XYZ file of C-alpha atoms in Angstrom:
426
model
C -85.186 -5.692 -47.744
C -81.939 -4.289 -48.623
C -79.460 -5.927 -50.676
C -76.211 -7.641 -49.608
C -73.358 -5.049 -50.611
C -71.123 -6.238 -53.146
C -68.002 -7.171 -52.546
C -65.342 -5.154 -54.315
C -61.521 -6.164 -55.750
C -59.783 -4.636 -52.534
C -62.477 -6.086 -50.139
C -61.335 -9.705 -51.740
C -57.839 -9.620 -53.074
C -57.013 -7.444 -49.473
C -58.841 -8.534 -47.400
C -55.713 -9.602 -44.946
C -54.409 -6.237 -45.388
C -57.607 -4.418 -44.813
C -58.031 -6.244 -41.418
C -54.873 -6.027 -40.537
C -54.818 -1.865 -40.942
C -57.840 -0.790 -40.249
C -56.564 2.655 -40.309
C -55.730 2.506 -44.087
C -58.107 3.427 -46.616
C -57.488 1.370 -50.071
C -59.309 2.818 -53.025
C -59.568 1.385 -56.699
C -59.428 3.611 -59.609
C -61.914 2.388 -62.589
C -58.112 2.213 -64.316
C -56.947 -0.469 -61.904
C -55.007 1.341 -59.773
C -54.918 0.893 -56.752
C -54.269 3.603 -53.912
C -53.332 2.767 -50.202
C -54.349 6.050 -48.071
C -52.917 6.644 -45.010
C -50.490 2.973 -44.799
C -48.846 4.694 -41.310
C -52.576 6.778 -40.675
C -51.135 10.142 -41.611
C -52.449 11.601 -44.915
C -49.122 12.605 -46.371
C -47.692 9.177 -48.245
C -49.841 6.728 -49.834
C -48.614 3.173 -51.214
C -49.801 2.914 -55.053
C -50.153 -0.283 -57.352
C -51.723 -2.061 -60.352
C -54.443 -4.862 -59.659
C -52.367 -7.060 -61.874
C -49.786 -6.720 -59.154
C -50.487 -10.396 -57.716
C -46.965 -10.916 -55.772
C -46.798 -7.515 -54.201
C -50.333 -8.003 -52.875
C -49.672 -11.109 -51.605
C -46.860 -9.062 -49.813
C -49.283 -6.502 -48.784
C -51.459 -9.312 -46.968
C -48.603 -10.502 -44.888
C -47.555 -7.039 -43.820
C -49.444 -4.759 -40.553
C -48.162 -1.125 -40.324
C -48.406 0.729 -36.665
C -49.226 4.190 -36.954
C -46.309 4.707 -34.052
C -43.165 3.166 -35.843
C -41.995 4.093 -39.129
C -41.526 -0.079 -39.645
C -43.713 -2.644 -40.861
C -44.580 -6.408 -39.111
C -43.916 -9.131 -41.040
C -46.909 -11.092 -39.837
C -45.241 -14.714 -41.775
C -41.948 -14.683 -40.046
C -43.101 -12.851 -36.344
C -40.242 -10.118 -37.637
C -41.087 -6.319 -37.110
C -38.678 -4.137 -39.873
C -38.145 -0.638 -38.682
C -36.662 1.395 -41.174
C -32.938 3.396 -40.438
C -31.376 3.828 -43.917
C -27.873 4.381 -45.210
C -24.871 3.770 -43.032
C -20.821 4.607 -44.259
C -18.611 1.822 -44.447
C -15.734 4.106 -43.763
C -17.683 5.854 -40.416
C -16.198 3.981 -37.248
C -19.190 5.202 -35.130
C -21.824 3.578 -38.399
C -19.215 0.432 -38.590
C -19.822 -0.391 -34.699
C -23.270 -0.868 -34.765
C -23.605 -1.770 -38.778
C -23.710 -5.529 -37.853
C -24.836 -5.904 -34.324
C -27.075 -8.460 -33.335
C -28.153 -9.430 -30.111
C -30.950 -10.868 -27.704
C -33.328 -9.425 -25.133
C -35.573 -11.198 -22.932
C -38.393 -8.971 -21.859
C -41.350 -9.813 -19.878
C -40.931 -13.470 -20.302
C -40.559 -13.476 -24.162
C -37.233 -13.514 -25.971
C -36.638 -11.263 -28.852
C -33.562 -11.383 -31.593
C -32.683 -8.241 -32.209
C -30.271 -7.108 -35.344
C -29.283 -4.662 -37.425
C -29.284 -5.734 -41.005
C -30.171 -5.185 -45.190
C -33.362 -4.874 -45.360
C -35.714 -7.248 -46.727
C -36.760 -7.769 -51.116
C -40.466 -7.245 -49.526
C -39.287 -3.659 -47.778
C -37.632 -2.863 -51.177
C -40.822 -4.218 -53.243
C -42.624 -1.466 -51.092
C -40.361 1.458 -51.607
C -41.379 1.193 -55.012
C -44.736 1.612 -55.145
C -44.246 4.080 -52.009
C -45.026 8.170 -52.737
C -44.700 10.930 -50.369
C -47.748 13.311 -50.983
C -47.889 17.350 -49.806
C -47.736 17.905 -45.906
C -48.074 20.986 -43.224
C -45.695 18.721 -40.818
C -42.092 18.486 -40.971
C -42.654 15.128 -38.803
C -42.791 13.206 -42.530
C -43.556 9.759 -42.649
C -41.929 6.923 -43.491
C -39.016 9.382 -44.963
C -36.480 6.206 -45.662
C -38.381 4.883 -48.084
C -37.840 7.830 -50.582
C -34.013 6.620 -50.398
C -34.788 3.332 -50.396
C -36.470 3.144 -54.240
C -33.860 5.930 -54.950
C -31.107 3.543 -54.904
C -33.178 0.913 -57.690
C -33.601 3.948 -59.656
C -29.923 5.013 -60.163
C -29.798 5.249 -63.428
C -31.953 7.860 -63.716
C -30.495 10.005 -60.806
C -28.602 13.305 -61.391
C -24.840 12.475 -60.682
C -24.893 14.190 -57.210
C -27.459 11.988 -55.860
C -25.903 8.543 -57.323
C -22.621 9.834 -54.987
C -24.885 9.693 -51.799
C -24.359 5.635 -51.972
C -21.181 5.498 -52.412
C -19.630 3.639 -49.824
C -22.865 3.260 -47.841
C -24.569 0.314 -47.219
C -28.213 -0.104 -46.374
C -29.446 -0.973 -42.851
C -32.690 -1.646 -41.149
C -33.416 -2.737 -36.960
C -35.015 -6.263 -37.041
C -36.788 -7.553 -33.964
C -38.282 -11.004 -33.807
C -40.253 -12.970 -31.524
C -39.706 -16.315 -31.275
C -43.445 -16.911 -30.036
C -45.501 -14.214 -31.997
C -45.872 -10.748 -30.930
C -49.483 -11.555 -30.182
C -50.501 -10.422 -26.816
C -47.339 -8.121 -26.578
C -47.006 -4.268 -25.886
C -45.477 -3.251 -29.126
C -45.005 0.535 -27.630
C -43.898 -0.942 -24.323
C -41.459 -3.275 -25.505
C -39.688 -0.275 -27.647
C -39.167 2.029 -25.159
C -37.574 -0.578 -22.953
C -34.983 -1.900 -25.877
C -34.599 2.370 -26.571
C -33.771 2.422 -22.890
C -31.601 -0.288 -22.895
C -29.793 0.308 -25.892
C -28.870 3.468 -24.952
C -27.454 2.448 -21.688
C -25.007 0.216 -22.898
C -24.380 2.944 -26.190
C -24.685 6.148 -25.949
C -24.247 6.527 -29.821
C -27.030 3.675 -31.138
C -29.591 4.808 -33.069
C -33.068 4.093 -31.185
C -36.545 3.382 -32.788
C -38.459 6.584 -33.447
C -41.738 5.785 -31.396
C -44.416 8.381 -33.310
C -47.058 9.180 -30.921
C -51.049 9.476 -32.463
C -53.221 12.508 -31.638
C -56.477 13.439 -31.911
C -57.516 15.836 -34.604
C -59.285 18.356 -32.535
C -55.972 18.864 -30.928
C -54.215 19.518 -33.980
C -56.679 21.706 -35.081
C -56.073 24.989 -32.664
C -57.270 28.423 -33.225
C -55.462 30.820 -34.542
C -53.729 33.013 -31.615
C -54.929 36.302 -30.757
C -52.575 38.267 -32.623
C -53.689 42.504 -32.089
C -54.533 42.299 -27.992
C -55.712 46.101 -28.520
C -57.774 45.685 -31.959
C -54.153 48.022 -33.490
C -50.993 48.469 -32.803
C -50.386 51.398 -30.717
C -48.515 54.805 -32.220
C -46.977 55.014 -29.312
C -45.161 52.600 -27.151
C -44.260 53.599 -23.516
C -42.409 51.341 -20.718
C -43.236 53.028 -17.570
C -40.316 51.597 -15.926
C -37.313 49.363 -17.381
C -38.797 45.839 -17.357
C -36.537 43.559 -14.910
C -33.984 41.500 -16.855
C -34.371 38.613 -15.109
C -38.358 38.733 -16.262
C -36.960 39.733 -19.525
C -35.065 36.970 -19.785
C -37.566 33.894 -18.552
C -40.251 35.578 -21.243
C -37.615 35.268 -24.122
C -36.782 31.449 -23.058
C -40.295 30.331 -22.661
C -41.344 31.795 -25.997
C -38.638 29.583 -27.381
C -39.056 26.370 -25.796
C -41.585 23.653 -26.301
C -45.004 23.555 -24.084
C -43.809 21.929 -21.088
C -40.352 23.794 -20.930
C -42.808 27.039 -21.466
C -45.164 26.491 -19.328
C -43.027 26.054 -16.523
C -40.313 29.134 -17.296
C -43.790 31.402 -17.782
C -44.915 30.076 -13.930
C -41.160 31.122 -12.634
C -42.249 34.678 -13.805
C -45.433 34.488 -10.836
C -42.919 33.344 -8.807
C -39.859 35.754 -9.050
C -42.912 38.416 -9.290
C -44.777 37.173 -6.217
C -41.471 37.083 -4.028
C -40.107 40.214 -4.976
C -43.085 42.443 -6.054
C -45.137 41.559 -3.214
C -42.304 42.283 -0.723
C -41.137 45.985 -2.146
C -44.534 46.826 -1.893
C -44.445 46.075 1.603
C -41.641 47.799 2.033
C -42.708 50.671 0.402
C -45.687 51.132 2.182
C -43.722 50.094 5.734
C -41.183 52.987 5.150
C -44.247 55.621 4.567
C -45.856 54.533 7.461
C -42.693 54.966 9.623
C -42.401 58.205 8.232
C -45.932 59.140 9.124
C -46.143 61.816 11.968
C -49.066 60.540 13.021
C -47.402 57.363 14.337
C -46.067 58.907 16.902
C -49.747 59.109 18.424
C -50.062 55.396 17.973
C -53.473 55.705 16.975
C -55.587 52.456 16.610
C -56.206 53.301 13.028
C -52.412 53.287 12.396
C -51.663 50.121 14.411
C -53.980 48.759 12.642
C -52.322 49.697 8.979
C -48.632 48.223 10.683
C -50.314 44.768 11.905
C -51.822 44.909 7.873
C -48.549 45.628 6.500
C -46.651 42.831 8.436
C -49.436 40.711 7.890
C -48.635 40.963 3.960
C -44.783 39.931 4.365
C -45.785 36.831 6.658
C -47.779 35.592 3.743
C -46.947 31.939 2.223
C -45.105 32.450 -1.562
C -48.410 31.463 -3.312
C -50.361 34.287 -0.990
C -48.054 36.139 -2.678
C -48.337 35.134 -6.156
C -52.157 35.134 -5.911
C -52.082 38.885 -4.677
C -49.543 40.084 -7.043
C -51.464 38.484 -10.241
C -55.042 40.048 -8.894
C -52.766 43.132 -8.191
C -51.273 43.895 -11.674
C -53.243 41.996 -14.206
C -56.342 42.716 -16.243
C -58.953 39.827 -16.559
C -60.737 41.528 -19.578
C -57.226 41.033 -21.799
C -57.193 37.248 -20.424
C -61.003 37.031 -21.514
C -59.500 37.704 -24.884
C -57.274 34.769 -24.656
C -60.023 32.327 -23.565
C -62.748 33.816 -25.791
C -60.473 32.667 -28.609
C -60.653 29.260 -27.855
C -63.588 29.069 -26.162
C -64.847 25.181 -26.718
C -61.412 24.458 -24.705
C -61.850 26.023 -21.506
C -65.193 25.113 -21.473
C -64.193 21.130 -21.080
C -62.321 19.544 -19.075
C -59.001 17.484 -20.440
C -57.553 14.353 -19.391
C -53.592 14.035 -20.043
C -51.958 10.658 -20.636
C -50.798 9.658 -16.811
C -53.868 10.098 -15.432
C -53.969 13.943 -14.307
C -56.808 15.792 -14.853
C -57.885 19.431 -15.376
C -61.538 20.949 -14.712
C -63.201 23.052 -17.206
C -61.488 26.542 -16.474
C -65.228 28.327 -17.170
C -68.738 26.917 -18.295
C -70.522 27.270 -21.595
C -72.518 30.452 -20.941
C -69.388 32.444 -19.092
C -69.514 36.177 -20.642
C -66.483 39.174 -20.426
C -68.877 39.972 -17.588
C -69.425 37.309 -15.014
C -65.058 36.399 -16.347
C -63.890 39.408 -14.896
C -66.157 38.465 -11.668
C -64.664 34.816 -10.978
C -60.969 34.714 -12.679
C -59.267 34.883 -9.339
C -58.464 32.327 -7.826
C -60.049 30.110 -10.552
C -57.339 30.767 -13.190
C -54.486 30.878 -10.455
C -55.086 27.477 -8.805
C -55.459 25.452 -12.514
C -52.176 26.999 -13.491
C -50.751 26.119 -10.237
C -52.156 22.678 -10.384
C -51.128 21.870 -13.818
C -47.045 23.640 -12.951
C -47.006 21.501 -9.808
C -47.470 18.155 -11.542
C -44.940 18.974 -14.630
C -42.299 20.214 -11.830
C -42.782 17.463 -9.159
C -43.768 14.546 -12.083
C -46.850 13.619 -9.702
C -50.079 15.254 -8.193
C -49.773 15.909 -4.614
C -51.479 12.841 -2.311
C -51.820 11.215 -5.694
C -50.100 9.193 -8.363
C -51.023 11.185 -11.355
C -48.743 12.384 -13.632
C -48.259 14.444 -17.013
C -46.352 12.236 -19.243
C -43.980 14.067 -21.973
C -45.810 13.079 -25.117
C -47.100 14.230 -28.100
C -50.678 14.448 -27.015
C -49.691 16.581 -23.701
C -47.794 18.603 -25.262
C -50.784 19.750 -27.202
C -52.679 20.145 -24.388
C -50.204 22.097 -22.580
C -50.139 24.357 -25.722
C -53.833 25.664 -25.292
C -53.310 26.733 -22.248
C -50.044 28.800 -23.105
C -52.144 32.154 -24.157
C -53.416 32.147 -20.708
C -50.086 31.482 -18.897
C -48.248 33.673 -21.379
C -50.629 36.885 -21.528
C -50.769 36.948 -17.336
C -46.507 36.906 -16.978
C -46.843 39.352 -19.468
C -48.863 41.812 -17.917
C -46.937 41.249 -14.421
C -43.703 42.380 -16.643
C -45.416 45.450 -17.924
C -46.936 46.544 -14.801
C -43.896 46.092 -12.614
């Protein structure tokens, strides 16, 4: 038989915390200290206290933290704290909202909402709160760092003591009257950020942080060398159009969504106008054929062909310009980079869904054999439901957060690499 584990110090002195966060990791140093990992779930602040710290940890055990607020839920008064900062006393646009209180009734529940100093348990925490190193500019919990600043003014440099002058501190307060048991924390947010905003187009809102998964965040490196070197030579066999010129520059600027859909406007402007000048081109050497004259069957045939092209639907169009003037072996490259990917299929938060773009045993070879229209109809798909904000016949969408965006960013390469190669092979 095996042994009960023992209990430790955190297991027993936070054990309210602990089930309260599951997300946090608390660790006990054989010094006493004790470190809170991860208070918000991200890995770069940690909360950090003595064991002889009874008061605080009684704090602690009253206190949940959401990974998606920068705020804390005061579980013994049904109040959540979300944390703003510093606001100027002599700012009219700070002095209009630096007081406001007022009510919302959402969903059948009342809320008091406020704006207001924040609380001796919020400044008890900014204490024993440290920031720790971080890839992300998206920091967590960044008020707090001014927050212990300002009971540590004595030991400021002059510059930093000015900051507070004439500022006073403010946090957003919402309560629930009945307990915020049962309620939509997320859901409730958006609708007061909604509201709020309606009625003032210069109030702060709450910062709603939205969790991804790790295997997400972790993306391969992008091909960087397409041809193994760069090339001694660089030659533009004709002047690139400006107007492809200019949708390239913007998408490689913009965020996912924004890109993905300014990189699909290049298969469009290429599919409308591409496809019809060659059309036209091969119309006006047919007219000028002598041979016409003859009306042979074979040349009848090659008119019917070329009309046939221009009658085509715009995504006929797109479809035969991409197979037309892009490589799949340079796309392979793409894919090959990221291969565990496109072998899956993803599900984006709204409920659209994308197939696995190739299976686990797809080579350069067999690629090159089944790209078209594979690759063109999940780019399509995926444009169609960021442009229209719903699936065709269903009520799917691609919502604009955090975790989309992510997925929308693996498939850039792809999208990216193809508009490039229409540019280049105008």
């Amino acid at each position: 038989m095996t042994a009960p584990k023992e209990l430790g110090f955190a297991d027993i002195a936070l054990k309210d915390f602990k089930n309260q966060n599951p997300h946090a990791i608390v660790n006990v140093e054989t010094d006493g200290v004790i470190n809170i990992e991860k208070p918000w779930g991200q890995s770069d602040c940690r909360i950090k206290l003595n064991s002889d710290e009874h008061d605080f940890i009684l704090d602690l055990n009253r206190l949940a933290f959401n990974p998606m607020f920068q705020a804390m839920l005061h579980l013994d008064t049904n109040e959540i704290e979300i944390f703003f900062g510093y606001l100027r006393t002599d700012d009219k646009r700070d002095a209009e909202y630096m007081n406001r209180n007022f009510s919302l009734v959402f969903e059948g529940k009342e809320y008091q909402c406020r704006f207001s100093e924040p609380t001796p348990r919020l400044m008890r925490l900014a204490l024993h709160f440290e920031q720790l190193p971080a890839d992300s500019a998206d920091r967590t919990a960044p008020q707090m760092l001014v927050f212990k600043d300002v009971q540590n003014l004595d030991v400021l440099p002059a510059p930093h003591r000015k900051y507070f002058e004439n500022r006073l501190p403010r946090n957003f307060f919402v309560r629930a009257t009945s307990g915020f048991t049962g309620v939509d924390v997320e859901k409730l947010a958006k609708h007061l950020n909604f509201l709020m905003n309606y009625y003032d187009r210069r109030t702060p809102t709450i910062n709603i942080r939205e969790p991804i998964a790790e295997s997400l965040i972790d993306q391969k490196e992008r091909v960087r060398l397409i041809e193994g070197d760069f090339p001694k030579s660089l030659v533009s066999s004709a002047v690139i159009d400006e107007i492809i010129l200019q949708l390239l520059d913007v998408a490689r600027r913009n965020n996912p969504r924004s890109s993905f859909i300014y990189y699909y406007q290049v298969f469009e402007y290429a599919g409308y106008y591409y496809s019809d000048g060659k059309a036209k081109a091969q119309l006006r050497n047919a007219l000028r054929d002598p041979a016409l004259i003859c009306c042979g069957e074979d040349k009848i045939s090659d008119l019917f062909s070329i009309f046939s092209d221009l009658a085509q639907n715009d995504e006929g169009k797109m479809r035969k310009v991409i197979e037309d003037h892009c490589e799949p072996r340079v796309i392979w490259k793409e894919i090959a980079n990221d291969l565990d990917f496109f072998c899956q299929g993803h599900d984006f938060d709204g409920g659209f869904s994308t197939q696995a773009l190739i299976a686990k045993d797809t080579t350069e070879f067999t690629w090159v054999t089944m790209w078209m229209p594979r690759t063109y109809d999940l780019l399509t798909k995926i444009r169609n439901v960021l442009v229209h904000a719903r699936e065709k016949r269903e009520n799917k969408v691609i919502l604009p957060t955090r975790r989309n965006n992510q997925l929308l960013r693996r498939y850039i390469p792809i999208i990216e690499r193809i508009a490039e190669q229409l540019a280049l092979k105008e």
